[in-house]
């Protein structure tokens, strides 16, 4: 009740019925963490406000806080997120596909899609086609769309690509948990093509390489012997492993895990 009162006063002060104040949003995080699934009882009131906040893109800090909150709620509620997912997903799609939305917000939105997938597991199948279509659109962003010498542009592109790859991994895990990973089969080639495009542009960082190795490894675990023969002589896969080893750290460890999965599917 106090949260609603604070936000209402803020809307009145701003003269904007869609405005949200960032601080109360941040203050909800420890409450969500403490209540976990029991936080669901507050979603009938909070959910519409989050949807409003996602549409209110004038303040990127508020929008980021809202997106983070969506992810935190999904992680806390788990399967209980199911009945509330559709409306929030629609708002996330809308922002991700809006060319006027600050680009810095988009990687966070993509990651929130993955958080929802992990929360609701196999139930995510009902929105799989729309989410994959959204991820495919995001993955088509090329380095040539900006200035390849602009460090901020390259950083953003890597952040977006890593988020897309991470969300693909989340979806694969969610569908495996629901024992319906076969429904993702038609999208496997699209994910592998995305990894190959990333390698071809050669503007990746260690985080992107780690995410590439992670999603390829997840696909191998999910589709095992049916996929491995197609990767046996893939030059791009050797390039991925080599690049990850050059960067070292987490990227190298994930590449080694991917190789283990490749040679021992289901290990």
PDB file of N, CA, C and O in Angstrom, residues 26 38 175:
ATOM      1  N   UNK A  26      13.459   0.182  -6.701  1.00  0.00           N
ATOM      2  CA  UNK A  26      14.669  -0.451  -6.167  1.00  0.00           C
ATOM      3  C   UNK A  26      14.400  -1.033  -4.781  1.00  0.00           C
ATOM      4  O   UNK A  26      14.889  -2.112  -4.431  1.00  0.00           O
ATOM      5  N   UNK A  38       5.622 -15.995  -2.456  1.00  0.00           N
ATOM      6  CA  UNK A  38       4.506 -15.319  -1.799  1.00  0.00           C
ATOM      7  C   UNK A  38       4.296 -13.903  -2.320  1.00  0.00           C
ATOM      8  O   UNK A  38       3.248 -13.293  -2.078  1.00  0.00           O
ATOM      9  N   UNK A 175      12.794 -25.574 -21.677  1.00  0.00           N
ATOM     10  CA  UNK A 175      12.092 -26.606 -22.440  1.00  0.00           C
ATOM     11  C   UNK A 175      12.579 -28.004 -22.061  1.00  0.00           C
ATOM     12  O   UNK A 175      11.791 -28.959 -22.054  1.00  0.00           O
TER      13      UNK A 175
END
